Coordinates of C-alpha atoms in Angstrom, one line a residue:
X22 CA 113.9 123.3 115.8
X23 CA 115.7 126.4 116.5
X24 CA 118.6 125.8 114.0
X25 CA 116.1 125.6 111.5
X26 CA 114.2 128.6 112.7
X27 CA 117.3 130.1 112.1
X28 CA 118.9 129.2 109.0
X29 CA 114.8 129.8 107.8
X30 CA 116.1 133.4 108.2
X31 CA 118.5 133.3 105.3
X32 CA 116.4 132.9 102.5
X33 CA 113.3 134.5 100.6
X34 CA 111.9 131.5 98.4
X35 CA 108.3 130.0 98.3
X36 CA 105.8 131.8 101.0
X37 CA 106.7 134.8 103.3
X38 CA 109.5 134.4 104.8
X39 CA 108.2 133.3 107.9
X40 CA 105.8 130.3 107.4
X41 CA 108.8 128.2 106.7
X42 CA 110.7 128.9 109.9
X43 CA 107.8 125.8 111.9
X44 CA 107.9 123.1 109.4
X45 CA 110.1 121.3 111.8
X46 CA 107.8 122.2 114.5
X47 CA 104.9 119.1 112.5
X48 CA 106.5 116.7 114.3
X49 CA 105.0 118.3 117.0
X50 CA 101.2 117.7 116.5
X51 CA 102.2 114.1 115.7
X52 CA 101.9 113.6 119.2
X53 CA 99.4 116.3 120.8
X54 CA 97.3 116.3 117.8
X55 CA 95.2 119.1 116.2
X56 CA 91.5 117.1 116.1
X57 CA 90.7 118.9 119.0
X58 CA 90.1 122.5 117.2
X59 CA 87.8 121.4 114.2
X60 CA 85.3 124.3 115.0
X61 CA 83.0 126.4 113.3
X62 CA 85.0 129.4 112.5
X63 CA 83.8 132.3 110.1
X64 CA 83.3 131.1 106.3
X65 CA 86.2 133.4 105.2
X66 CA 89.1 132.2 107.3
X67 CA 90.3 128.9 107.8
X68 CA 91.4 129.5 111.1
X69 CA 91.1 131.1 113.8
X70 CA 94.0 131.2 117.1
X71 CA 93.5 134.1 119.3
X72 CA 92.6 137.1 117.7
X73 CA 94.2 136.2 114.7
X74 CA 92.5 134.8 111.3
X75 CA 94.4 132.3 109.0
X76 CA 92.4 133.3 105.5
X77 CA 91.8 131.4 102.9
X78 CA 94.2 133.0 100.8
X79 CA 97.2 132.3 103.3
X80 CA 96.6 128.9 103.5
X81 CA 96.4 128.8 99.1
X82 CA 99.2 130.1 98.6
X83 CA 101.5 128.0 101.7
X84 CA 99.2 124.7 99.9
X85 CA 100.6 125.8 96.5
X86 CA 104.5 125.9 97.4
X87 CA 104.4 123.1 99.1
X88 CA 103.1 121.6 96.7
X89 CA 104.8 122.8 94.0
X90 CA 108.2 122.1 96.2
X91 CA 107.2 118.6 96.6
X92 CA 106.8 117.8 93.0
X93 CA 110.3 119.2 92.2
X94 CA 112.2 116.8 95.6
X95 CA 110.1 114.0 93.6
X96 CA 109.7 115.3 90.0
X97 CA 106.1 114.4 89.9
X98 CA 103.2 116.3 89.8
X99 CA 101.0 115.6 92.7
X100 CA 98.0 115.2 92.4
X101 CA 95.0 117.1 94.7
X102 CA 93.7 113.3 96.1
X103 CA 97.8 112.4 96.9
X104 CA 98.0 115.1 98.6
X105 CA 94.8 114.2 100.6
X106 CA 97.0 111.1 101.5
X107 CA 99.8 112.8 102.0
X108 CA 97.9 115.0 105.1
X109 CA 99.4 117.8 103.5
X110 CA 96.5 120.1 103.8
X111 CA 96.4 119.4 107.2
X112 CA 100.5 120.0 107.7
X113 CA 100.0 123.6 105.6
X114 CA 96.9 124.3 109.0
X115 CA 99.3 123.4 111.4
X116 CA 102.6 125.0 110.6
X117 CA 100.4 127.5 110.1
X118 CA 98.7 128.0 113.3
X119 CA 101.9 127.1 115.2
X120 CA 103.2 130.5 113.8
X121 CA 99.7 132.4 114.9
X122 CA 100.3 130.6 118.0
X123 CA 103.8 131.9 118.7
X124 CA 102.8 135.4 117.0
X125 CA 99.7 136.2 119.5
X126 CA 101.7 134.7 122.7
X127 CA 104.4 137.0 122.1
X128 CA 102.6 139.4 120.9
X129 CA 100.6 139.0 124.8
X130 CA 103.6 139.2 126.0
X131 CA 104.0 143.1 124.8
X132 CA 107.0 141.7 122.6
X133 CA 108.4 144.2 119.5
X134 CA 111.3 144.4 117.8
X135 CA 113.1 147.4 116.2
X136 CA 113.7 149.3 112.7
X137 CA 117.0 149.3 113.1
X138 CA 117.0 144.8 114.4
X139 CA 115.1 144.6 111.5
X140 CA 117.2 147.0 109.0
X141 CA 120.2 144.7 109.8
X142 CA 118.7 141.7 109.2
X143 CA 118.2 142.7 106.0
X144 CA 121.0 143.7 105.6
X145 CA 123.6 141.2 106.7
X146 CA 121.0 138.5 104.7
X147 CA 123.3 136.7 102.1
X148 CA 119.8 136.0 99.7
X149 CA 120.9 140.5 99.5
X150 CA 124.2 140.6 99.2
X151 CA 126.4 140.7 96.0
X152 CA 129.8 139.9 94.6
X153 CA 131.6 142.0 97.4
X154 CA 130.0 141.3 100.3
X155 CA 127.5 143.8 100.6
X156 CA 123.9 144.9 100.5
X157 CA 122.9 144.9 97.0
X158 CA 119.6 146.9 96.6
X159 CA 118.7 145.5 93.0
X160 CA 119.2 141.9 94.3
X161 CA 117.3 142.3 97.2
X162 CA 114.6 143.6 94.9
X163 CA 114.6 141.5 92.1
X164 CA 114.9 138.4 95.0
X165 CA 111.8 139.6 95.8
X166 CA 109.7 139.8 92.9
X167 CA 110.9 136.3 93.0
X168 CA 109.3 135.5 95.5
X169 CA 106.2 137.3 94.6
X170 CA 106.8 139.4 98.1
X171 CA 106.4 143.4 98.4
X172 CA 108.8 145.4 100.0
X173 CA 106.5 146.5 103.2
X174 CA 105.2 142.5 103.0
X175 CA 108.3 141.1 103.3
X176 CA 109.7 143.4 106.1
X177 CA 106.3 142.8 108.9
X178 CA 106.8 139.3 107.8
X179 CA 110.5 139.3 108.5
X180 CA 110.1 142.2 111.4
X181 CA 107.2 139.2 112.6
X182 CA 109.2 135.9 112.4
X183 CA 112.3 137.8 114.4
X184 CA 109.9 138.4 116.7
X185 CA 108.5 135.1 117.7
X186 CA 112.2 133.2 117.0
X187 CA 112.9 135.9 119.9
X188 CA 110.4 134.2 121.6
X189 CA 111.4 130.5 120.9
X190 CA 115.3 131.4 122.2
X191 CA 113.7 132.3 125.3
X192 CA 112.3 129.3 125.6
X193 CA 114.4 127.1 124.9
X194 CA 117.4 128.9 123.6
X195 CA 120.2 128.0 126.2
X196 CA 119.3 125.1 127.7
X197 CA 121.6 124.0 130.7
X198 CA 122.5 120.2 129.7
X199 CA 122.2 118.4 133.5
X200 CA 125.8 116.6 134.2
X201 CA 123.6 113.7 134.4
X202 CA 122.0 113.6 131.0
X203 CA 125.5 114.1 129.8
X204 CA 127.0 111.2 131.3
X205 CA 124.2 108.7 130.4
X206 CA 125.1 109.9 127.0
X207 CA 128.9 109.6 127.1
X208 CA 128.1 106.0 128.5
X209 CA 126.0 104.9 125.4
X210 CA 128.3 106.3 122.6
X211 CA 131.8 105.3 124.6
X212 CA 130.7 101.8 126.3
X213 CA 132.9 99.1 125.6
X214 CA 132.2 95.2 126.2
X215 CA 133.8 91.7 126.0
X216 CA 132.0 88.3 126.1
X217 CA 133.3 84.7 125.0
X218 CA 130.5 82.9 122.3
X219 CA 129.9 80.1 120.3
X220 CA 127.8 80.3 117.3
X221 CA 125.6 77.3 116.5
X222 CA 125.2 76.9 112.6
X223 CA 122.0 75.7 110.8
X224 CA 124.7 72.2 110.1
X225 CA 123.6 71.3 114.3
X226 CA 120.0 71.4 114.0
X227 CA 120.5 68.1 112.7
X228 CA 118.4 65.7 110.2
X229 CA 114.9 67.9 109.2
X230 CA 113.0 65.3 107.7
X231 CA 110.3 66.9 104.6
X232 CA 107.4 68.5 106.0
X233 CA 104.0 66.4 105.8
X234 CA 101.2 67.1 103.2
X235 CA 99.8 68.3 106.2
X236 CA 101.8 70.3 108.1
X237 CA 102.9 72.2 104.8
X238 CA 99.1 73.2 104.0
X239 CA 98.8 74.5 107.9
X240 CA 102.6 76.1 107.7
X241 CA 101.0 77.8 103.9
X242 CA 97.7 78.7 106.1
X243 CA 99.8 80.4 108.8
X244 CA 101.0 82.5 106.6
X245 CA 99.2 83.3 103.7
X246 CA 100.3 86.8 103.8
X247 CA 103.0 86.4 103.5
X248 CA 102.7 84.2 100.0
X249 CA 100.5 86.8 98.6
X250 CA 101.0 87.6 95.0
X251 CA 101.2 91.5 95.0
X252 CA 99.2 94.0 92.3
X253 CA 100.4 94.7 88.8
X254 CA 100.0 97.2 87.0
X255 CA 100.5 97.7 82.6
X256 CA 101.8 100.9 81.8
X257 CA 102.9 102.3 78.2
X258 CA 105.7 105.0 79.3
X259 CA 106.4 108.0 75.7
X260 CA 110.0 109.7 77.0
X261 CA 110.7 113.4 75.4
X262 CA 113.6 114.5 76.0
X263 CA 116.9 115.8 73.7
X264 CA 118.0 112.6 73.1
X265 CA 114.9 111.4 72.1
X266 CA 114.1 114.2 69.3
X267 CA 118.1 114.6 68.5
X268 CA 118.8 114.2 64.9
X269 CA 122.6 114.2 64.4
X270 CA 122.7 113.6 60.2
X271 CA 121.3 117.5 60.1
X272 CA 124.3 118.5 61.0
X273 CA 126.9 120.1 58.5
X274 CA 130.4 119.6 58.3
X275 CA 131.2 123.0 58.4
X276 CA 129.4 123.0 62.4
X277 CA 130.8 120.0 63.3
X278 CA 134.8 121.2 61.8
X279 CA 133.8 124.4 64.0
X280 CA 132.5 122.9 67.2
X281 CA 135.4 120.9 67.0
X282 CA 137.7 123.9 67.1
X283 CA 136.1 125.2 70.0
X284 CA 136.4 122.2 72.3
X285 CA 138.9 120.9 70.7
X286 CA 140.8 120.9 74.7
X287 CA 137.6 118.2 75.8
X288 CA 138.9 115.7 73.0
X289 CA 142.7 115.5 74.1
X290 CA 145.1 117.2 76.3
X291 CA 146.6 120.6 75.3
X292 CA 150.0 121.2 75.2
X293 CA 151.8 121.8 78.4
X294 CA 154.7 124.1 79.0
X295 CA 157.0 124.1 82.6
X296 CA 158.2 128.0 82.4
X297 CA 161.2 130.0 85.2
X298 CA 161.0 133.5 85.0
X299 CA 162.6 136.9 86.5
X300 CA 160.9 139.6 86.9
X301 CA 162.9 142.8 86.5
X302 CA 162.5 146.5 88.8
X303 CA 162.7 148.2 84.4
X304 CA 162.6 147.9 81.1
X305 CA 166.1 148.9 80.8
X306 CA 167.2 146.0 83.4
X307 CA 165.4 143.8 81.8
X308 CA 166.7 144.7 78.0
X309 CA 170.4 143.8 79.8
X310 CA 169.3 141.2 81.1
X311 CA 168.8 140.1 77.4
X312 CA 171.7 141.3 76.2
X313 CA 173.5 138.7 78.9
X314 CA 172.2 135.9 78.0
X315 CA 173.2 136.7 74.3
X316 CA 176.7 137.2 75.3
X317 CA 176.5 133.2 76.7
X318 CA 174.9 133.9 81.0
X319 CA 173.4 131.0 81.8
X320 CA 169.4 132.3 83.3
X321 CA 170.5 129.9 86.1
X322 CA 174.1 132.6 86.8
X323 CA 171.9 135.5 85.8
X324 CA 168.9 134.3 88.8
X325 CA 171.8 133.9 90.9
X326 CA 172.5 138.0 90.8
X327 CA 169.5 139.0 90.9
X328 CA 168.9 137.2 94.0
X329 CA 166.3 134.7 92.8
X330 CA 165.8 131.3 94.3
X331 CA 165.5 128.1 92.6
X332 CA 162.1 127.9 94.3
X333 CA 160.8 131.6 93.1
X334 CA 162.2 130.8 89.8
X335 CA 159.7 128.2 88.5
X336 CA 156.0 129.9 87.7
X337 CA 155.2 126.1 87.1
X338 CA 153.6 124.3 84.5
X339 CA 151.0 125.5 82.4
X340 CA 148.4 125.5 79.4
X341 CA 148.1 129.1 77.8
X342 CA 144.8 129.4 78.8
X343 CA 146.0 128.3 82.4
X344 CA 148.3 131.6 82.7
X345 CA 147.5 134.7 84.5
X346 CA 149.3 137.5 81.8
X347 CA 148.2 137.1 78.8
X348 CA 152.0 138.8 77.5
X349 CA 153.6 136.1 79.4
X350 CA 151.8 133.3 77.9
X351 CA 151.9 134.4 74.6
X352 CA 155.9 135.1 74.5
X353 CA 156.3 131.2 76.5
X354 CA 154.2 129.5 74.1
X355 CA 156.7 131.0 70.5
X356 CA 159.6 129.3 72.4
X357 CA 161.5 125.7 72.0
X358 CA 162.0 123.8 75.0
X359 CA 165.3 125.1 76.9
X360 CA 165.0 129.0 74.5
X361 CA 165.2 132.4 76.2
X362 CA 163.0 134.5 75.8
X363 CA 163.5 138.4 75.1
X364 CA 162.3 141.2 77.8
X365 CA 158.5 141.1 77.9
X366 CA 156.0 143.8 80.0
X367 CA 154.3 141.7 81.7
X368 CA 151.1 142.9 84.3
X369 CA 153.1 143.0 87.6
X370 CA 156.5 143.9 85.5
X371 CA 159.8 143.2 82.8
X372 CA 160.5 139.2 81.9
X373 CA 162.2 137.2 81.3
X374 CA 161.1 133.3 80.4
X375 CA 162.4 130.3 79.9
X376 CA 160.6 126.9 78.9
X377 CA 162.2 124.2 80.2
X378 CA 159.8 121.0 79.4
X379 CA 157.1 121.0 76.5
X380 CA 154.3 117.9 77.1
X381 CA 153.3 118.5 73.3
X382 CA 149.6 118.6 72.7
X383 CA 147.5 115.2 72.7
X384 CA 143.7 115.6 70.9
X385 CA 142.3 113.4 69.0
X386 CA 142.0 114.1 64.9
X387 CA 138.2 114.6 63.8
X388 CA 137.3 112.0 61.8
X389 CA 137.4 110.1 65.1
X390 CA 135.1 112.3 67.3
X391 CA 132.9 113.5 64.1
X392 CA 130.1 111.4 64.7
X393 CA 130.2 112.6 68.3
X394 CA 130.5 116.2 68.3
X395 CA 127.6 115.9 65.7
X396 CA 125.6 114.0 68.6
X397 CA 126.3 116.6 70.9
X398 CA 125.1 119.7 68.8
X399 CA 121.9 118.1 67.6
X400 CA 121.0 117.6 71.4
X401 CA 121.7 121.0 71.7
X402 CA 119.8 122.2 69.5
X403 CA 117.0 120.1 70.5
X404 CA 116.8 121.1 73.2
X405 CA 115.1 123.9 72.2
X406 CA 112.6 122.3 70.9
X407 CA 111.2 120.0 74.1
X408 CA 108.7 122.9 75.5
X409 CA 106.8 123.0 71.6
X410 CA 106.8 119.5 71.0
X411 CA 106.0 119.0 75.0
X412 CA 102.9 121.6 73.9
X413 CA 102.2 120.1 70.3
X414 CA 101.5 115.7 72.4
X415 CA 99.3 117.4 75.2
X416 CA 97.0 119.4 72.4
X417 CA 97.0 115.7 71.1
X418 CA 96.5 114.4 74.8
X419 CA 93.7 116.7 74.6
X420 CA 92.6 115.5 71.6
X421 CA 92.3 112.2 73.2
X422 CA 95.2 110.1 71.1
X423 CA 96.7 107.5 72.1
X424 CA 100.3 107.5 73.5
X425 CA 101.2 104.8 70.9
X426 CA 100.1 107.0 68.2
X427 CA 101.6 110.0 69.2
X428 CA 105.1 108.2 69.8
X429 CA 104.1 107.0 66.2
X430 CA 103.5 110.4 64.6
X431 CA 106.4 112.6 66.7
X432 CA 108.8 109.7 65.9
X433 CA 109.5 109.0 70.0
X434 CA 110.1 104.9 71.7
X435 CA 107.0 103.9 73.1
X436 CA 108.0 101.1 76.1
X437 CA 105.2 98.5 77.0
X438 CA 105.3 97.2 80.4
X439 CA 102.9 94.4 80.9
X440 CA 103.2 94.4 84.5
X441 CA 105.2 95.6 87.1
X442 CA 104.5 95.4 91.2
X443 CA 105.2 99.1 94.0
X444 CA 108.7 98.6 93.8
X445 CA 109.4 98.7 90.4
X446 CA 109.8 94.5 89.5
X447 CA 108.5 92.2 86.9
X448 CA 106.4 89.1 88.2
X449 CA 109.8 87.4 87.3
X450 CA 111.5 89.7 90.1
X451 CA 113.6 91.3 87.9
X452 CA 114.1 95.3 88.1
X453 CA 111.6 97.0 84.6
X454 CA 113.5 99.2 82.4
X455 CA 111.7 102.3 82.3
X456 CA 113.2 106.2 82.1
X457 CA 112.4 108.1 84.9
X458 CA 112.2 104.6 86.4
X459 CA 110.6 105.2 91.0
X460 CA 109.1 108.5 89.6
X461 CA 107.1 106.4 87.1
X462 CA 105.9 103.5 89.1
X463 CA 105.1 105.8 92.2
X464 CA 102.8 108.0 89.7
X465 CA 101.4 104.9 88.2
X466 CA 100.2 103.3 91.2
X467 CA 98.3 106.7 92.3
X468 CA 97.0 107.0 89.0
X469 CA 94.2 104.7 87.4
X470 CA 93.4 103.4 83.7
X471 CA 92.2 105.3 81.6
X472 CA 92.8 109.0 83.4
X473 CA 94.6 110.7 81.8
X474 CA 97.9 111.7 83.4
X475 CA 100.2 114.8 83.6
X476 CA 104.0 113.7 82.4
X477 CA 106.1 113.7 84.9
X478 CA 109.1 117.1 84.4
X479 CA 112.8 115.6 84.2
X480 CA 115.9 117.3 83.8
X481 CA 115.9 116.8 80.7
X482 CA 112.5 116.9 79.1
X483 CA 108.8 114.6 79.7
X484 CA 107.8 111.6 80.7
X485 CA 103.7 110.2 80.2
X486 CA 102.4 107.7 81.7
X487 CA 98.7 105.6 81.0
X488 CA 98.2 102.7 83.6
X489 CA 96.8 100.4 80.6
X490 CA 95.7 97.0 83.1
X491 CA 95.4 96.0 86.9
X492 CA 95.8 93.2 88.4
X493 CA 94.3 93.0 91.9
X494 CA 96.4 91.6 94.6
X495 CA 95.9 87.8 95.6
X496 CA 96.0 85.1 97.2
X497 CA 98.5 82.6 95.7
X498 CA 97.3 79.1 96.2
X499 CA 99.8 76.2 97.8
X500 CA 100.8 75.0 94.7
X501 CA 102.2 78.3 93.2
X502 CA 104.1 78.6 95.4
X503 CA 105.1 75.0 97.1
X504 CA 108.8 75.0 96.9
X505 CA 108.8 78.9 98.5
X506 CA 107.0 77.5 101.4
X507 CA 108.6 74.6 102.1
X508 CA 112.3 75.7 102.0
X509 CA 110.1 78.8 104.6
X510 CA 109.3 75.7 106.3
X511 CA 112.8 74.1 106.7
X512 CA 114.2 77.6 107.8
X513 CA 111.9 77.8 110.7
X514 CA 112.1 73.8 112.1
X515 CA 116.0 75.1 111.6
X516 CA 115.5 78.3 113.9
X517 CA 113.3 77.0 116.3
X518 CA 115.5 74.3 116.8
X519 CA 118.7 76.5 117.4
X520 CA 116.6 78.1 120.0
X521 CA 115.8 75.5 121.8
X522 CA 120.0 74.4 121.4
X523 CA 120.9 78.1 122.4
X524 CA 118.4 77.4 125.4
X525 CA 120.0 74.2 126.7
X526 CA 123.4 75.6 126.8
X527 CA 122.3 78.8 127.7
X528 CA 120.7 76.9 130.7
X529 CA 123.9 75.2 130.9
X530 CA 125.9 78.1 131.9
X531 CA 123.9 79.9 134.0
X532 CA 124.5 76.4 136.5
X533 CA 128.0 77.1 136.6
X534 CA 129.3 75.0 133.9
X535 CA 132.3 76.6 131.6
X536 CA 132.1 78.2 128.4
X537 CA 134.3 75.7 127.0
X538 CA 132.9 72.6 128.1
X539 CA 129.2 73.5 126.5
X540 CA 131.2 74.9 123.3
X541 CA 132.5 71.3 123.1
X542 CA 130.1 69.1 123.8
X543 CA 128.0 70.7 120.5
X544 CA 131.7 70.9 119.0
X545 CA 131.8 74.4 118.7
X546 CA 135.3 76.2 118.3
X547 CA 134.9 79.4 121.4
X548 CA 135.7 82.9 120.7
X549 CA 136.1 85.8 122.8
X550 CA 135.4 89.2 121.3
X551 CA 136.9 92.7 123.0
X552 CA 135.7 96.3 122.0
X553 CA 132.8 95.5 121.7
X554 CA 130.1 99.0 120.3
X555 CA 126.6 99.2 120.4
X556 CA 124.5 99.0 116.9
X557 CA 127.8 97.6 115.4
X558 CA 129.3 94.2 113.5
X559 CA 132.7 92.9 114.7
X560 CA 133.8 89.6 112.9
X561 CA 131.4 87.0 113.0
X562 CA 129.0 88.3 115.4
X563 CA 126.3 90.6 114.0
X564 CA 125.3 94.4 115.6
X565 CA 121.8 92.0 116.5
X566 CA 123.8 89.7 118.3
X567 CA 126.5 92.9 119.7
X568 CA 123.5 94.6 121.0
X569 CA 121.9 91.8 122.9
X570 CA 125.1 91.4 124.4
X571 CA 125.1 95.0 125.6
X572 CA 121.6 94.6 127.1
X573 CA 123.1 91.5 129.6
X574 CA 124.7 92.2 132.8
X575 CA 128.5 91.7 133.3
X576 CA 129.5 88.2 134.3
X577 CA 126.0 86.8 132.9
X578 CA 124.5 84.3 130.2
X579 CA 122.4 84.7 127.2
X580 CA 122.0 84.2 123.4
X581 CA 120.9 86.0 120.2
X582 CA 120.3 85.3 116.9
X583 CA 122.8 85.9 114.8
X584 CA 122.6 86.6 111.1
X585 CA 119.7 84.7 108.7
X586 CA 120.4 81.7 109.9
X587 CA 122.7 81.1 113.1
X588 CA 122.9 81.7 116.9
X589 CA 125.1 83.0 119.2
X590 CA 125.3 81.8 123.0
X591 CA 128.0 84.4 124.9
X592 CA 128.5 85.0 128.3
X593 CA 129.7 88.8 129.0
X594 CA 133.5 88.7 130.4
X595 CA 133.7 92.4 130.8
X596 CA 132.5 96.2 130.5
X597 CA 134.5 99.8 131.0
X598 CA 133.9 103.2 130.1
X599 CA 136.6 105.8 129.5
X600 CA 136.5 108.9 132.1
X601 CA 134.4 111.8 130.4
X602 CA 136.1 114.3 129.6
X603 CA 133.9 117.6 129.0
X604 CA 136.5 119.9 127.4
X605 CA 136.7 117.5 124.4
X606 CA 134.9 118.3 121.2
X607 CA 133.2 115.2 120.8
X608 CA 131.7 115.8 124.1
X609 CA 130.5 119.3 123.6
X610 CA 128.7 118.5 120.6
X611 CA 127.6 115.7 122.5
X612 CA 126.3 118.3 125.1
X613 CA 124.7 120.4 121.7
X614 CA 122.9 117.4 120.7
X615 CA 121.0 117.2 123.8
X616 CA 120.9 120.4 124.3
X617 CA 119.2 120.7 120.8
X618 CA 116.9 118.1 121.6
X619 CA 115.7 119.0 124.7
X620 CA 115.1 122.6 123.2
X621 CA 112.8 121.3 121.1
X622 CA 110.9 118.8 123.5
X623 CA 110.4 122.0 126.2
X624 CA 109.4 124.5 122.7
X625 CA 106.6 121.8 121.8
X626 CA 105.5 121.1 125.4
X627 CA 104.8 124.9 124.7
X628 CA 103.4 126.1 121.9
X629 CA 101.9 123.1 122.6
X630 CA 99.5 124.9 126.6
X631 CA 99.6 127.9 124.6
X632 CA 97.6 126.4 121.3
X633 CA 95.0 125.5 124.1
X634 CA 95.2 128.3 126.6
X635 CA 94.6 131.2 122.8
X636 CA 92.1 128.2 121.9
X637 CA 92.6 127.7 117.6
X638 CA 89.7 127.0 115.3
X639 CA 89.8 125.7 112.1
X640 CA 86.7 125.4 109.5
X641 CA 87.1 122.6 107.3
X642 CA 85.0 123.5 104.4
X643 CA 87.6 126.4 103.8
X644 CA 90.3 124.8 104.6
X645 CA 88.8 122.1 101.8
X646 CA 88.1 125.5 99.4
X647 CA 91.9 126.5 100.1
X648 CA 93.2 123.3 99.2
X649 CA 91.2 123.2 96.3
X650 CA 89.6 119.6 97.4
X651 CA 86.5 121.6 98.0
X652 CA 83.8 118.5 96.0

């Protein structure tokens, strides 16, 4: 919680900075609740916390920002009905109440933050630093404009937020973690066990006779809800993106060839050259060295004369665009393999270069990629039309024109799905094929027939959808699911027999019979498992069976489900825990984890108590007005 509060101090996105400090505190209200604070408050306020008033405008701004954040996260428009179903209004007011609680407590305790500390916090905020790592006034002003904040308002929010953070850190910022807690966590994470076990498989259940009609009907009656048909919805979907409206045939050959030349590197591998280089202190020295090369001195000999090691001689292998020094690049990419250049006035002094290897470029011909280029260009041009077409479609929708007719007029594809359930599957259990399927299905199940839905914003455009039919969830009759019911009945019979057999074998083990003898009686081998860890499968032992082994004392026996159709009968043979070494990084991480958890719990309890002492009232009518849900 404190970590979240500190991190939040580095941003100015969304509502005033202080608001997002306490999003994590929503969890505390799941424990302590807010139902006891709904009393009458002034009509102009949504809530009062001590002497602090939370206004309608504050709640409206916070609610709108959170609504937009969720919309971006799920790439859909969150309707007021959905927001209320999610409890968003209550979460927002809970956040603001939490802020006010800490602010009131800080004020009552006389806590304040100096101008110097506030200024230092702003100057050191990474969001306000330029490329040179220093505070950038223009970037600061732009960030505040983007967040809709005045400088004075932001400074005041920053001061208040720092006071709240200092109070929170004083309460839970440096908790001493008891040794017993560290040892308990270490024991839980590090304990390893060994066990001898045998597996009972479905084949050991014996023959299972087919169920009678009465048995099958009774089994079905007890589990009707498990065989219930889900709700299905019929939807029509239309997507608008660059690919849908692009027209590659309108791209001229001249434009395509120009793009080809500009993007040639993306259609193959550019030329690479391996280059050696010797740097000289003066132009005269470079010219003298070039003369020696012409007289027959080798490049290696010249390097030796100038005390250039073989490693320093190698400049590397580059494309022309990758080379830092353009003058050296221009010269090197005109040389033949093995040739040495004349003196070059490089950025870091005169040089001679030699090309030791040339890897020619390998680029697909224009004719091979012409269609791909035209498609790319068409889509790039189409992106500029997305918003215009969106507005045109919205105008048509406002005129009650059906989605099918709009798709035909605009040359877009209309996808009609006759039935899809909330998980995105059709009646045959296959995934439906829809653009932005998860978002569309979620939105469709939050809508209704005849509702004029807002389009979903995607990364490349928009998706419109209409719910055209609803098939309500219903109970199926036995004849519709007879085969499924029979299969489930048989699985239950097998599981019951294996459980009874496991109980019998466990009883024999508890009486002292050797596990080898018990296993032999059912024709199963005994397996010795070592180095078992909690929550982790090992060999043919499932994680659930391993966890059961950890729930039984050493020397004792037990049994557990192992996967979907087997049971493990086991005897725990040993348990070991390595000593706790507090100096390791793992031990430090575990201690920090405990410290964070203890701190969050302590801070949550403190806030709950202070809130109770201060008294909190909430005006539900004002809250509904602030969130736009007032009838």
